[in-house]
Short mmCIF file of C-alpha atoms in Angstrom, two decimals:
data_model
loop_
_atom_site.label_atom_id
_atom_site.label_comp_id
_atom_site.label_asym_id
_atom_site.label_seq_id
_atom_site.Cartn_x
_atom_site.Cartn_y
_atom_site.Cartn_z
CA UNK A 1 15.26 23.02 -34.04
CA UNK A 2 11.44 22.79 -34.13
CA UNK A 3 9.34 22.82 -30.97
CA UNK A 4 7.97 19.30 -31.41
CA UNK A 5 11.50 17.92 -31.65
CA UNK A 6 12.42 19.65 -28.38
CA UNK A 7 9.31 18.42 -26.56
CA UNK A 8 9.85 14.87 -27.76
CA UNK A 9 13.33 14.84 -26.26
CA UNK A 10 12.02 16.34 -23.02
CA UNK A 11 9.49 13.51 -22.88
CA UNK A 12 12.29 11.00 -23.41
CA UNK A 13 14.29 12.54 -20.56
CA UNK A 14 11.24 12.31 -18.30
CA UNK A 15 10.84 8.64 -19.28
CA UNK A 16 14.48 7.85 -18.55
CA UNK A 17 14.15 9.03 -14.95
CA UNK A 18 11.70 6.32 -13.78
CA UNK A 19 13.36 3.76 -16.03
CA UNK A 20 16.72 4.20 -14.33
CA UNK A 21 15.16 4.28 -10.87
CA UNK A 22 13.02 1.26 -11.65
CA UNK A 23 16.03 -0.83 -12.68
CA UNK A 24 17.78 0.01 -9.40
CA UNK A 25 14.71 -0.63 -7.23
CA UNK A 26 13.86 -3.90 -8.93
CA UNK A 27 17.30 -5.02 -7.78
CA UNK A 28 17.05 -3.51 -4.27
CA UNK A 29 13.61 -4.69 -3.18
CA UNK A 30 13.90 -8.32 -2.15
CA UNK A 31 11.87 -10.92 -0.25
CA UNK A 32 12.23 -10.93 3.55
CA UNK A 33 14.86 -13.25 4.99
CA UNK A 34 15.37 -14.47 8.53
CA UNK A 35 13.91 -16.62 11.26
CA UNK A 36 11.80 -15.36 14.17
CA UNK A 37 13.77 -14.53 17.31
CA UNK A 38 13.92 -16.80 20.33
CA UNK A 39 13.08 -15.04 23.58
CA UNK A 40 14.25 -15.57 27.13
CA UNK A 41 13.83 -18.97 28.76
CA UNK A 42 13.20 -20.55 25.39
CA UNK A 43 10.10 -18.53 24.61
CA UNK A 44 9.83 -17.59 20.96
CA UNK A 45 8.35 -14.66 19.14
CA UNK A 46 4.58 -14.22 19.12
CA UNK A 47 3.09 -12.45 16.12
CA UNK A 48 -0.23 -10.78 16.78
CA UNK A 49 -2.14 -10.75 13.50
CA UNK A 50 -4.39 -7.71 13.87
CA UNK A 51 -7.43 -7.22 11.66
CA UNK A 52 -9.66 -4.11 11.75
CA UNK A 53 -13.06 -5.10 10.37
CA UNK A 54 -16.11 -3.04 9.52
CA UNK A 55 -18.84 -4.87 7.60
CA UNK A 56 -16.46 -7.54 6.31
CA UNK A 57 -18.74 -10.58 6.46
CA UNK A 58 -17.86 -11.45 2.87
CA UNK A 59 -14.13 -11.47 3.62
CA UNK A 60 -13.44 -12.28 7.23
CA UNK A 61 -13.74 -16.08 7.20
CA UNK A 62 -11.22 -16.53 4.38
CA UNK A 63 -8.92 -13.99 6.05
CA UNK A 64 -9.04 -15.92 9.34
CA UNK A 65 -8.50 -19.26 7.63
CA UNK A 66 -5.32 -17.98 6.01
CA UNK A 67 -4.05 -16.30 9.19
CA UNK A 68 -4.61 -19.42 11.28
CA UNK A 69 -2.64 -21.48 8.75
CA UNK A 70 0.50 -19.51 9.68
CA UNK A 71 3.49 -21.70 10.51
CA UNK A 72 7.04 -21.47 11.90
CA UNK A 73 6.00 -18.88 14.48
CA UNK A 74 3.35 -18.66 17.17
CA UNK A 75 0.43 -16.41 16.30
CA UNK A 76 -2.66 -14.95 17.84
CA UNK A 77 -5.38 -13.41 15.68
CA UNK A 78 -7.28 -10.43 17.03
CA UNK A 79 -10.20 -8.91 15.12
CA UNK A 80 -11.54 -5.49 16.05
CA UNK A 81 -15.17 -5.28 15.03
CA UNK A 82 -15.63 -1.61 14.23
CA UNK A 83 -19.38 -1.09 14.41
CA UNK A 84 -20.31 -3.69 11.80
CA UNK A 85 -23.98 -4.01 10.93
CA UNK A 86 -23.57 -7.33 9.10
CA UNK A 87 -22.50 -10.78 10.34
CA UNK A 88 -18.82 -9.93 10.83
CA UNK A 89 -18.85 -10.20 14.63
CA UNK A 90 -20.86 -13.43 14.64
CA UNK A 91 -18.47 -15.10 12.17
CA UNK A 92 -15.42 -14.12 14.24
CA UNK A 93 -17.12 -15.25 17.46
CA UNK A 94 -17.71 -18.66 15.90
CA UNK A 95 -14.00 -18.95 15.06
CA UNK A 96 -13.03 -17.82 18.57
CA UNK A 97 -15.23 -20.52 20.08
CA UNK A 98 -13.35 -23.17 18.07
CA UNK A 99 -9.78 -21.82 18.22
CA UNK A 100 -8.24 -20.22 21.30
CA UNK A 101 -5.84 -18.24 19.12
CA UNK A 102 -8.71 -16.06 17.87
CA UNK A 103 -10.13 -13.16 19.86
CA UNK A 104 -12.95 -10.80 19.01
CA UNK A 105 -12.80 -7.24 20.30
CA UNK A 106 -15.32 -4.46 19.80
CA UNK A 107 -14.20 -0.91 19.07
CA UNK A 108 -15.74 1.81 21.24
CA UNK A 109 -17.40 4.83 19.67
CA UNK A 110 -15.08 6.73 17.36
CA UNK A 111 -13.51 9.64 19.30
CA UNK A 112 -13.28 13.11 17.72
CA UNK A 113 -10.20 13.63 15.58
CA UNK A 114 -9.72 9.95 14.72
CA UNK A 115 -10.37 8.08 11.51
CA UNK A 116 -12.05 4.71 11.80
CA UNK A 117 -9.35 2.29 10.70
CA UNK A 118 -6.61 4.11 12.59
CA UNK A 119 -8.68 4.03 15.78
CA UNK A 120 -9.40 0.32 15.31
CA UNK A 121 -5.69 -0.37 14.76
CA UNK A 122 -4.74 1.56 17.90
CA UNK A 123 -7.23 -0.47 19.92
CA UNK A 124 -5.91 -3.68 18.37
CA UNK A 125 -2.35 -2.81 19.40
CA UNK A 126 -3.53 -2.11 22.95
CA UNK A 127 -5.19 -5.53 23.08
CA UNK A 128 -2.35 -7.47 21.44
CA UNK A 129 -0.01 -9.71 23.43
CA UNK A 130 2.62 -10.33 20.76
CA UNK A 131 6.25 -9.35 20.36
CA UNK A 132 5.34 -8.24 16.84
CA UNK A 133 2.13 -6.77 15.43
CA UNK A 134 1.14 -7.75 11.90
CA UNK A 135 -1.64 -5.43 10.70
CA UNK A 136 -3.60 -6.73 7.74
CA UNK A 137 -6.88 -5.83 6.05
CA UNK A 138 -9.79 -8.24 5.99
CA UNK A 139 -9.38 -8.74 2.24
CA UNK A 140 -5.79 -9.96 2.68
CA UNK A 141 -4.95 -13.67 2.53
CA UNK A 142 -1.64 -14.41 4.25
CA UNK A 143 0.71 -17.07 2.96
CA UNK A 144 1.60 -19.69 5.61
CA UNK A 145 5.17 -18.40 6.09
CA UNK A 146 4.39 -14.68 5.89
CA UNK A 147 4.27 -13.90 9.61
CA UNK A 148 7.41 -15.89 10.36
CA UNK A 149 9.48 -14.48 7.50
CA UNK A 150 8.50 -10.88 8.22
CA UNK A 151 9.26 -11.22 11.94
CA UNK A 152 12.51 -12.97 11.07
CA UNK A 153 13.49 -10.21 8.67
CA UNK A 154 12.79 -7.58 11.33
CA UNK A 155 15.01 -9.45 13.80
CA UNK A 156 17.84 -10.07 11.33
CA UNK A 157 18.01 -6.48 10.11
CA UNK A 158 17.05 -4.62 13.29
CA UNK A 159 14.15 -3.06 11.43
CA UNK A 160 11.18 -1.81 13.44
CA UNK A 161 8.74 -2.00 10.52
CA UNK A 162 8.64 -4.51 7.68
CA UNK A 163 5.97 -4.02 5.07
CA UNK A 164 5.18 -5.15 1.56
CA UNK A 165 2.52 -4.92 -1.10
CA UNK A 166 0.55 -8.18 -1.37
CA UNK A 167 0.03 -9.67 -4.81
CA UNK A 168 -2.91 -7.70 -6.13
CA UNK A 169 -5.68 -9.89 -7.50
CA UNK A 170 -7.19 -8.05 -10.49
CA UNK A 171 -10.27 -9.38 -12.18
CA UNK A 172 -11.94 -6.45 -13.91
CA UNK A 173 -11.05 -3.60 -16.24
CA UNK A 174 -11.82 -1.08 -13.51
CA UNK A 175 -9.24 -2.65 -11.22
CA UNK A 176 -6.71 -2.91 -14.03
CA UNK A 177 -6.97 0.84 -14.65
CA UNK A 178 -6.23 1.75 -11.03
CA UNK A 179 -4.57 -0.89 -8.83
CA UNK A 180 -1.31 -1.44 -10.78
CA UNK A 181 -0.17 2.11 -10.06
CA UNK A 182 0.62 1.10 -6.47
CA UNK A 183 3.61 -1.01 -7.40
CA UNK A 184 4.55 1.10 -10.42
CA UNK A 185 4.97 4.23 -8.31
CA UNK A 186 6.78 2.33 -5.57
CA UNK A 187 9.38 0.82 -7.88
CA UNK A 188 9.76 3.64 -10.39
CA UNK A 189 9.33 6.90 -8.48
CA UNK A 190 10.51 6.26 -4.90
CA UNK A 191 14.29 6.62 -4.41
CA UNK A 192 15.58 3.50 -2.73
CA UNK A 193 12.26 1.71 -3.04
CA UNK A 194 11.53 2.20 0.65
CA UNK A 195 14.53 0.18 1.80
CA UNK A 196 15.86 0.79 5.31
CA UNK A 197 19.04 2.59 4.19
CA UNK A 198 16.84 5.48 2.98
CA UNK A 199 16.42 6.91 6.46
CA UNK A 200 14.65 10.13 5.52
CA UNK A 201 10.95 10.19 6.55
CA UNK A 202 10.03 11.66 3.16
CA UNK A 203 11.39 8.53 1.47
CA UNK A 204 9.45 6.15 3.69
CA UNK A 205 6.84 3.89 2.17
CA UNK A 206 4.44 1.33 3.58
CA UNK A 207 1.38 -0.66 2.64
CA UNK A 208 -1.33 -0.78 5.29
CA UNK A 209 -2.58 -4.05 3.84
CA UNK A 210 0.49 -5.90 5.14
CA UNK A 211 2.48 -4.15 7.84
CA UNK A 212 4.54 -5.73 10.62
CA UNK A 213 5.94 -3.64 13.46
CA UNK A 214 8.07 -4.61 16.43
CA UNK A 215 6.11 -4.01 19.63
CA UNK A 216 8.56 -1.73 21.45
CA UNK A 217 9.26 0.39 18.39
CA UNK A 218 5.56 0.77 17.71
CA UNK A 219 4.80 2.19 21.14
CA UNK A 220 8.02 4.24 21.26
CA UNK A 221 6.92 6.09 18.12
CA UNK A 222 3.39 6.69 19.41
CA UNK A 223 1.88 4.10 17.09
CA UNK A 224 -1.46 4.80 15.48
CA UNK A 225 -2.30 7.28 18.22
CA UNK A 226 0.37 9.53 16.74
CA UNK A 227 -1.30 9.50 13.30
CA UNK A 228 -4.90 9.46 14.51
CA UNK A 229 -6.37 11.80 11.90
CA UNK A 230 -5.00 10.22 8.72
CA UNK A 231 -6.60 7.91 6.18
CA UNK A 232 -3.37 6.54 4.67
CA UNK A 233 -2.24 4.97 7.94
CA UNK A 234 0.61 2.81 6.62
CA UNK A 235 2.53 5.68 5.04
CA UNK A 236 1.95 8.01 7.99
CA UNK A 237 3.09 5.38 10.49
CA UNK A 238 6.26 4.64 8.49
CA UNK A 239 7.15 8.33 8.37
CA UNK A 240 6.50 8.74 12.07
CA UNK A 241 8.66 5.77 12.99
CA UNK A 242 11.52 7.17 10.90
CA UNK A 243 11.10 10.54 12.60
CA UNK A 244 11.71 8.69 15.87
CA UNK A 245 14.93 7.17 14.55
CA UNK A 246 13.47 3.74 13.78
CA UNK A 247 14.20 1.83 10.58
CA UNK A 248 11.36 0.89 8.23
CA UNK A 249 11.65 -1.26 5.15
CA UNK A 250 9.67 -2.34 2.10
CA UNK A 251 10.17 -5.97 1.11
CA UNK A 252 8.87 -7.94 -1.84
CA UNK A 253 5.33 -8.85 -0.88
CA UNK A 254 3.77 -10.87 -3.67
CA UNK A 255 4.73 -14.20 -2.07
CA UNK A 256 3.62 -13.11 1.40
CA UNK A 257 -0.06 -12.47 0.75
CA UNK A 258 -2.75 -11.77 -1.81
CA UNK A 259 -5.37 -9.07 -1.77
CA UNK A 260 -8.30 -8.08 -3.92
CA UNK A 261 -8.86 -4.49 -2.93
CA UNK A 262 -11.86 -3.75 -5.14
CA UNK A 263 -14.03 -5.51 -7.69
CA UNK A 264 -15.02 -2.67 -10.02
CA UNK A 265 -14.04 0.78 -11.24
CA UNK A 266 -16.47 2.68 -9.02
CA UNK A 267 -15.08 1.22 -5.79
CA UNK A 268 -11.50 1.57 -7.03
CA UNK A 269 -12.04 5.23 -7.85
CA UNK A 270 -13.58 5.95 -4.44
CA UNK A 271 -10.89 4.03 -2.59
CA UNK A 272 -7.96 5.76 -4.24
CA UNK A 273 -9.52 9.21 -3.92
CA UNK A 274 -9.82 8.58 -0.19
CA UNK A 275 -6.04 8.42 0.23
CA UNK A 276 -4.99 10.87 -2.46
CA UNK A 277 -4.82 14.03 -0.36
CA UNK A 278 -2.19 12.39 1.84
CA UNK A 279 -0.09 11.51 -1.18
CA UNK A 280 0.25 13.34 -4.49
CA UNK A 281 -2.86 15.51 -4.43
CA UNK A 282 -1.44 18.70 -2.95
CA UNK A 283 -1.43 22.13 -4.63
CA UNK A 284 2.37 22.14 -4.80
CA UNK A 285 3.06 18.49 -5.44
CA UNK A 286 0.42 17.51 -7.98
CA UNK A 287 1.55 19.84 -10.81
CA UNK A 288 5.05 18.36 -10.46
CA UNK A 289 3.68 14.82 -10.46
CA UNK A 290 1.57 15.63 -13.50
CA UNK A 291 4.62 16.77 -15.46
CA UNK A 292 6.59 13.70 -14.39
CA UNK A 293 3.90 11.12 -15.12
CA UNK A 294 2.14 12.66 -18.09
CA UNK A 295 5.42 13.85 -19.57
CA UNK A 296 6.92 10.38 -19.54
CA UNK A 297 3.90 8.21 -20.35
CA UNK A 298 1.28 10.35 -22.15
CA UNK A 299 2.88 13.35 -23.88
CA UNK A 300 5.01 11.20 -26.23
CA UNK A 301 1.83 10.15 -28.07
CA UNK A 302 1.46 13.73 -29.30
CA UNK A 303 4.92 13.71 -30.88
CA UNK A 304 4.76 10.45 -32.80
CA UNK A 305 6.36 9.24 -35.02
CA UNK A 306 9.49 11.04 -33.83
CA UNK A 307 12.14 8.61 -32.65
CA UNK A 308 12.47 10.22 -29.21
CA UNK A 309 8.73 9.84 -28.61
CA UNK A 310 8.78 6.23 -29.74
CA UNK A 311 11.71 5.48 -27.44
CA UNK A 312 9.99 7.20 -24.51
CA UNK A 313 6.85 5.09 -24.99
CA UNK A 314 8.89 1.92 -25.38
CA UNK A 315 10.80 2.66 -22.18
CA UNK A 316 7.58 3.27 -20.27
CA UNK A 317 5.94 0.10 -21.52
CA UNK A 318 9.04 -2.01 -20.86
CA UNK A 319 9.29 -0.61 -17.36
CA UNK A 320 5.64 -1.32 -16.67
CA UNK A 321 6.07 -4.87 -17.99
CA UNK A 322 9.08 -5.46 -15.74
CA UNK A 323 7.22 -4.27 -12.64
CA UNK A 324 3.99 -6.11 -13.48
CA UNK A 325 5.72 -9.42 -14.09
CA UNK A 326 7.91 -9.00 -10.99
CA UNK A 327 4.92 -8.48 -8.66
CA UNK A 328 2.85 -11.19 -10.38
CA UNK A 329 0.02 -8.96 -11.55
CA UNK A 330 -1.89 -10.02 -14.70
CA UNK A 331 0.07 -9.58 -17.92
CA UNK A 332 -3.00 -8.28 -19.77
CA UNK A 333 -2.89 -5.09 -17.71
CA UNK A 334 0.43 -4.06 -19.30
CA UNK A 335 -0.97 -2.64 -22.61
CA UNK A 336 -3.38 -0.54 -20.54
CA UNK A 337 -0.49 1.38 -19.00
CA UNK A 338 -1.12 4.81 -20.63
CA UNK A 339 -4.78 4.67 -19.59
CA UNK A 340 -3.75 3.63 -16.07
CA UNK A 341 -1.49 6.70 -15.80
CA UNK A 342 -4.28 8.95 -17.11
CA UNK A 343 -6.78 7.54 -14.61
CA UNK A 344 -4.29 7.93 -11.75
CA UNK A 345 -3.79 11.60 -12.58
CA UNK A 346 -7.54 12.12 -12.92
CA UNK A 347 -8.06 10.63 -9.44
CA UNK A 348 -5.43 12.94 -7.97
CA UNK A 349 -6.82 16.07 -9.59
CA UNK A 350 -10.39 15.24 -8.55
CA UNK A 351 -9.19 14.65 -5.00
CA UNK A 352 -7.36 17.98 -4.97
CA UNK A 353 -10.36 19.89 -6.28
CA UNK A 354 -12.64 18.18 -3.77
CA UNK A 355 -10.28 19.17 -0.99
CA UNK A 356 -10.13 22.80 -2.13
CA UNK A 357 -13.94 22.85 -2.22
CA UNK A 358 -14.10 21.48 1.31
CA UNK A 359 -15.85 18.24 0.42
CA UNK A 360 -15.43 15.46 3.01
CA UNK A 361 -13.75 12.14 2.43
CA UNK A 362 -16.08 9.23 2.97
CA UNK A 363 -15.34 5.57 3.62
CA UNK A 364 -17.32 2.72 5.16
CA UNK A 365 -20.21 5.06 5.93
CA UNK A 366 -18.09 7.70 7.69
CA UNK A 367 -17.03 11.17 6.59
CA UNK A 368 -13.69 12.69 7.53
CA UNK A 369 -12.61 16.28 7.05
CA UNK A 370 -11.84 17.10 3.45
CA UNK A 371 -10.34 15.20 0.59
#
């Protein structure tokens, strides 16, 4: 048996692993279902839509418009202006003057040991009045029924955290080479797809763009104060809540909200590097991830035209197509899948090297530790 033959079959085995997991998770991850709870004396749930904002003048008005269009549940919208130097605060103040559901808060100076967004989220939770907190980013546009359906799902299932990945709006090649890996990794490499029955903290998943937590569970777990030094706040908060015995769950998010994270490759690269050290980019984990991802989606190219290599590539492309179409991302990103995997691994390795060299992570004009 020649070496190429052996490696081609190893690549096929590595491709079958995410394919089988992806099929299961595509079945398991479903839209949220349920109606918001009714409180004592006829009072219903109140969802506090909480938005940390730092220099978001280009986004905040559209974000507020969508949040205020929420229906089937009472909402308040609280924006934490985190030291913006643009018109963010003025825009929010104008909305607050017209709609009593909107409040503008100003974050105090960033304390030592905190990252900016996490600190802003902690302050938002302290200011919120709701029975549920729905944390969103300023570039997220909520669907009218999102707040109600997520709060209803939490009540129906007894889940302390309900989170989903918004439909990612992708308009450039740079975004297409980076953003689709979010959903691909979630569906194809996370056992259970982040559903509540996977109780282990290591199998938790969350998306900080769209994250609803029940008030009591949030404070019982320590909330953002318990994860004050992280950059990937959604994942860290989900793990912490599970460590405290609370259920967290990923639901299908493409109908709940949309989000355009970045508009070009440069910003996408910087944004994903920022979070990498809290994900794959560790000295122990990244070599394993490299074998799993490159072995399944890149190595087979070197063993063409062997049948095992062809089958491995076909499985990978079919899997990517299934995920992309399910989450309503653009179809034209599907043929770019091998390049997307290569870029994802490059981001992780650069992040790891930067961390080993002691270079700080930077975001929104702030530097944090190393990345």
